[in-house]
């Protein structure tokens, strides 16, 4: 799930040396000094991605773990909550042999340093227990105020991917990544910025070019064009069959999905239908209802809209201008669940400004 949205601008916040704050305004050399000061002397570190992690989150976590081990000597593991479900993401971890473990296999009390990457403590899309404070947060999404209480927070700034930030850390620390790590970071930037076409900054391009000669192109090819399981095609079949077009919005109900990140993939895919301003997909996984939203209307903010719809329903939500996601706990009888879905979709359609009764099945839609 994409993460957060906050109107707070990081450059309004200064870092005054010691103690919590955000280091976002410092250069990466200075950031390293603070980071090492916080990390040194710890016994064991854990770097945690957001749940159902995407390549940007995984690559950043592996890179941070490497940086901490090499430069501070703190032994560090990388863990993720949820599942790695999309075929590209499974291939990403397998082909690059990335050392990541499910959070169910770790004991949090074994660690005296915990880092969150590509998410923040208050976002609600990660598996860090509330009783366990984060020591380090590195994230390219807009700053949430709670992150200012973390001993080391590098949040916000002008980056299309958290992987870009980690490339800057490695360069400042003069660490030469091996081809696997370089390929991971490269793919992390590529995926988050959709080939440098979406929410991309000069620093992303610079990191991408720095990584390019270090990437193993053969490994990259295996990640980007993986074999797909039969259930992938069945899911798409259902997605197209159930999709309805409401004026400039397309909405589909995926029912039960085999992986929550497929909801985002389908929302993205359907957003390419010509004439659409909005694309919404939803599906359930382990008694949670996942929503993913895309908009092509630059005046709209998908992150804000999805939060308005979902936060009052004890869910968590995040995202930015053009893409956002949310999850809401599902409970009650079959009928109650169906009613909740209908109510949510009605709420979304109203906010899209389209007429609910004008829905046309995608398979009958002729533009
Ligand atoms: Mn990211």
XYZ file of C-alpha atoms and ligand atoms in Angstrom:
368
model
C 0.000 0.000 0.000
C 1.324 3.488 -0.732
C 1.681 5.470 2.363
C 0.977 8.884 3.720
C -0.149 12.358 3.085
C 0.448 15.414 5.184
C 0.323 19.051 4.133
C 3.281 19.907 6.369
C 6.281 21.122 4.475
C 9.584 19.664 5.686
C 11.524 22.857 5.066
C 9.579 24.644 7.793
C 11.287 22.394 10.313
C 14.834 22.859 11.311
C 17.092 20.381 12.983
C 18.990 21.819 15.898
C 21.700 19.266 16.459
C 21.091 16.832 19.292
C 17.850 15.098 20.048
C 14.751 14.406 18.023
C 13.759 16.516 15.056
C 14.151 15.971 11.378
C 17.502 16.002 9.668
C 15.846 16.566 6.280
C 17.597 19.899 5.747
C 21.110 18.669 6.370
C 23.375 17.333 3.661
C 23.975 13.594 3.597
C 27.438 13.839 5.182
C 25.915 15.598 8.167
C 23.022 13.152 8.228
C 25.464 10.248 8.404
C 27.171 11.739 11.458
C 23.868 11.978 13.314
C 22.742 8.560 12.128
C 25.938 6.895 13.313
C 25.769 8.676 16.656
C 22.292 7.231 17.218
C 23.248 3.729 16.022
C 26.681 3.177 17.537
C 26.907 1.032 20.630
C 23.598 -0.702 19.991
C 23.586 -4.468 20.231
C 21.298 -5.508 17.436
C 19.305 -3.669 14.790
C 16.089 -4.345 12.939
C 15.048 -2.532 9.777
C 11.349 -2.821 9.079
C 9.587 -2.090 5.771
C 5.919 -1.192 5.486
C 3.475 -4.119 5.305
C 3.078 -5.910 1.967
C 6.280 -4.142 0.942
C 6.988 -2.788 -2.508
C 10.456 -2.791 -4.114
C 11.254 0.732 -2.881
C 10.626 -0.242 0.716
C 12.568 -3.521 0.475
C 15.554 -2.004 -1.355
C 15.772 0.876 1.133
C 15.626 -1.504 4.084
C 18.364 -3.747 2.729
C 20.543 -0.733 1.915
C 20.103 0.800 5.373
C 20.884 -2.524 7.020
C 24.059 -2.808 4.929
C 25.081 0.756 5.764
C 24.610 0.229 9.503
C 26.488 -3.074 9.522
C 29.435 -1.822 7.490
C 29.858 1.554 9.183
C 28.699 1.026 12.765
C 29.238 -2.717 13.214
C 25.686 -3.192 14.485
C 24.369 -6.536 13.294
C 21.084 -5.796 11.535
C 18.164 -7.841 10.190
C 15.528 -6.784 7.690
C 11.898 -7.788 8.228
C 8.526 -7.099 6.648
C 4.907 -7.467 7.724
C 2.167 -8.852 5.512
C 3.221 -10.685 2.392
C 5.289 -10.156 -0.722
C 2.681 -11.057 -3.308
C 3.134 -9.552 -6.758
C 5.121 -11.740 -9.140
C 7.658 -8.964 -9.818
C 8.196 -8.460 -6.095
C 8.650 -12.175 -5.419
C 11.161 -12.317 -8.276
C 12.842 -9.171 -6.917
C 13.567 -10.835 -3.564
C 14.473 -14.233 -5.024
C 16.600 -13.165 -7.982
C 18.597 -10.662 -5.934
C 18.744 -13.026 -2.918
C 17.686 -10.193 -0.618
C 18.030 -11.064 3.083
C 14.495 -10.263 4.228
C 12.424 -12.228 6.730
C 8.725 -12.161 7.644
C 8.006 -10.321 10.862
C 6.409 -13.505 12.265
C 9.904 -14.999 12.473
C 11.429 -12.294 14.638
C 11.247 -11.458 18.323
C 11.088 -7.699 18.754
C 12.645 -7.828 22.204
C 15.887 -9.088 20.659
C 16.499 -5.645 19.179
C 17.596 -2.391 20.759
C 17.531 -0.453 17.499
C 14.523 -0.373 15.188
C 14.416 1.515 11.907
C 11.334 2.126 9.759
C 11.803 2.827 6.065
C 9.342 4.128 3.467
C 6.801 4.616 6.251
C 6.516 6.402 9.624
C 5.402 5.383 13.120
C 1.914 6.912 12.983
C 0.949 5.772 9.488
C -0.452 2.424 10.572
C 0.764 0.375 7.589
C 3.648 -1.409 9.327
C 4.032 -4.146 11.928
C 5.998 -2.362 14.625
C 4.167 -2.974 17.927
C 2.890 0.270 19.498
C 4.921 -0.470 22.643
C 8.142 -0.515 20.621
C 9.534 2.929 19.765
C 11.336 3.464 16.465
C 14.950 4.631 16.712
C 15.369 5.623 13.068
C 12.868 6.676 10.408
C 13.837 7.279 6.782
C 10.964 8.047 4.431
C 10.299 10.163 1.353
C 6.617 10.685 2.150
C 5.444 13.921 3.768
C 6.377 14.330 7.417
C 3.975 13.258 10.135
C 4.446 15.188 13.352
C 4.859 12.054 15.482
C 8.050 11.279 13.554
C 9.687 14.328 15.148
C 9.907 12.387 18.412
C 12.077 9.668 16.875
C 15.803 9.990 17.758
C 16.770 9.992 14.079
C 14.176 11.062 11.504
C 15.001 11.827 7.898
C 11.586 12.391 6.430
C 10.261 14.244 3.429
C 12.529 16.248 1.184
C 12.517 16.183 -2.558
C 12.695 12.492 -3.415
C 10.467 10.319 -5.577
C 11.631 7.190 -3.759
C 13.145 6.262 -0.396
C 15.709 4.293 -2.425
C 17.003 7.614 -3.751
C 17.681 8.724 -0.171
C 19.559 5.499 0.549
C 21.679 5.949 -2.581
C 22.658 9.352 -1.219
C 23.561 7.788 2.134
C 25.715 5.122 0.482
C 27.487 7.699 -1.669
C 28.148 9.966 1.298
C 29.501 6.960 3.229
C 31.638 5.957 0.214
C 30.118 2.511 0.107
C 30.214 0.772 -3.248
C 27.057 -1.393 -3.558
C 27.416 -4.868 -5.076
C 25.402 -5.541 -8.255
C 22.498 -7.062 -6.275
C 22.093 -4.053 -3.991
C 22.583 -1.616 -6.888
C 19.937 -3.471 -8.918
C 17.558 -3.469 -5.939
C 17.874 0.291 -5.424
C 17.633 0.949 -9.150
C 14.425 -1.055 -9.417
C 13.105 0.622 -6.262
C 13.476 4.051 -7.871
C 12.183 2.812 -11.214
C 9.048 1.285 -9.686
C 8.187 4.186 -7.363
C 8.655 6.847 -10.047
C 7.228 4.714 -12.873
C 10.451 4.895 -14.917
C 11.229 8.441 -13.754
C 7.914 9.664 -15.160
C 5.950 10.302 -11.993
C 6.832 12.481 -9.007
C 10.479 12.459 -9.975
C 13.109 14.972 -8.919
C 16.625 15.782 -10.074
C 18.056 13.736 -7.209
C 16.126 10.643 -8.360
C 17.537 11.022 -11.860
C 21.025 11.554 -10.469
C 20.827 8.430 -8.266
C 19.402 6.424 -11.142
C 22.294 7.413 -13.397
C 24.836 6.665 -10.668
C 23.343 3.194 -10.216
C 22.918 2.429 -13.912
C 26.471 1.143 -14.652
C 26.365 -0.871 -11.402
C 23.122 -2.681 -12.234
C 23.092 -6.307 -13.376
C 20.838 -5.973 -16.432
C 20.280 -9.692 -16.715
C 18.953 -9.876 -13.156
C 16.836 -6.785 -13.796
C 15.288 -8.450 -16.827
C 14.309 -11.476 -14.742
C 12.583 -9.201 -12.224
C 10.685 -7.077 -14.709
C 9.379 -9.967 -16.795
C 8.618 -12.769 -14.342
C 6.528 -15.838 -14.964
C 2.978 -15.228 -13.781
C 0.812 -17.718 -11.887
C -2.605 -18.782 -13.199
C -4.342 -16.982 -10.357
C -2.909 -13.703 -11.670
C -4.927 -14.108 -14.876
C -8.008 -15.253 -12.978
C -7.802 -12.134 -10.828
C -7.575 -9.885 -13.879
C -10.435 -11.738 -15.489
C -12.589 -11.006 -12.458
C -11.359 -7.400 -12.291
C -12.405 -6.679 -15.887
C -15.655 -8.586 -15.592
C -16.713 -6.676 -12.486
C -15.401 -3.237 -13.427
C -17.944 -0.486 -13.951
C -17.462 2.889 -15.534
C -19.190 5.894 -13.984
C -18.593 8.858 -16.270
C -14.885 9.569 -15.729
C -14.387 6.977 -12.966
C -13.768 3.249 -13.152
C -14.396 1.054 -10.111
C -13.864 -2.650 -9.578
C -14.518 -5.104 -6.765
C -11.914 -7.880 -6.699
C -13.594 -9.899 -3.966
C -11.039 -11.987 -2.064
C -7.503 -11.375 -3.378
C -4.466 -13.636 -3.041
C -2.234 -10.679 -2.275
C -3.167 -7.175 -1.096
C -0.722 -5.494 -3.472
C -2.694 -6.837 -6.450
C -5.371 -4.273 -5.545
C -2.926 -1.474 -6.313
C -1.747 -3.140 -9.492
C -5.300 -3.435 -10.824
C -6.180 0.170 -9.892
C -3.085 1.276 -11.776
C -3.927 -0.859 -14.812
C -7.540 0.322 -15.058
C -6.443 3.955 -14.779
C -5.161 3.604 -18.348
C -8.690 3.304 -19.740
C -9.092 6.304 -22.001
C -11.155 9.159 -20.634
C -10.792 8.180 -16.968
C -9.911 10.659 -14.220
C -10.356 8.170 -11.387
C -9.603 4.501 -10.919
C -10.624 2.672 -7.769
C -10.068 -1.010 -6.971
C -10.857 -2.850 -3.752
C -10.530 -6.361 -2.454
C -10.298 -8.228 0.825
C -7.464 -10.201 2.333
C -7.527 -11.716 5.827
C -10.533 -9.701 7.033
C -9.134 -6.405 5.851
C -10.611 -4.468 2.964
C -7.926 -2.884 0.789
C -8.578 0.139 -1.419
C -6.344 1.598 -4.052
C -7.031 4.851 -5.851
C -5.459 6.594 -8.831
C -6.283 9.978 -10.297
C -5.125 11.749 -13.417
C -6.744 15.013 -12.361
C -3.870 17.190 -11.188
C -6.169 19.425 -9.158
C -7.210 16.465 -7.051
C -5.358 14.820 -4.188
C -5.959 11.082 -4.026
C -4.253 10.817 -0.616
C -6.541 13.387 0.984
C -9.653 11.951 -0.617
C -8.988 8.392 0.488
C -8.280 9.531 4.034
C -11.548 11.469 4.170
C -13.434 8.357 3.133
C -11.588 5.737 5.162
C -10.214 7.242 8.369
C -13.569 7.548 10.126
C -13.939 3.784 9.739
C -10.961 2.829 11.913
C -8.783 2.158 8.915
C -5.396 3.467 7.928
C -4.776 5.398 4.761
C -2.059 7.214 2.939
C -0.705 8.319 -0.365
C -0.033 11.448 -2.274
C -1.368 13.460 -5.182
C -1.997 10.856 -7.842
C -2.000 7.562 -5.933
C -3.232 6.387 -2.568
C -4.289 3.318 -0.632
C -6.186 2.369 2.490
C -7.211 -0.617 4.516
C -10.229 -1.030 6.732
C -11.004 -3.910 9.088
C -13.910 -6.025 7.853
C -16.272 -7.468 10.458
C -19.752 -8.782 10.938
C -21.949 -10.926 8.753
C -21.709 -11.277 5.014
C -24.577 -8.820 4.649
C -22.900 -6.262 6.922
C -19.690 -6.500 4.951
C -21.513 -6.047 1.672
C -23.327 -3.013 3.111
C -20.038 -1.473 4.251
C -18.553 -1.905 0.778
C -21.599 -0.332 -0.882
C -21.497 2.604 1.506
C -17.783 3.185 0.880
C -18.131 3.012 -2.893
C -21.062 5.453 -2.756
C -18.913 7.806 -0.701
C -16.049 7.563 -3.207
C -18.327 8.153 -6.227
C -19.829 11.236 -4.592
C -16.363 12.652 -4.033
C -15.369 11.879 -7.625
C -18.337 14.018 -8.616
C -19.853 11.317 -10.837
C -23.382 9.974 -10.936
C -23.774 6.655 -9.232
C -26.686 5.384 -11.266
C -24.844 5.854 -14.557
C -22.513 2.904 -14.084
C -21.806 0.848 -17.191
C -20.007 -2.510 -17.078
C -16.510 -2.159 -18.550
C -17.172 -5.056 -20.890
C -20.096 -3.150 -22.418
C -18.371 0.204 -22.352
C -17.688 1.754 -25.706
C -15.783 5.014 -25.724
Mn 8.377 4.657 -1.652
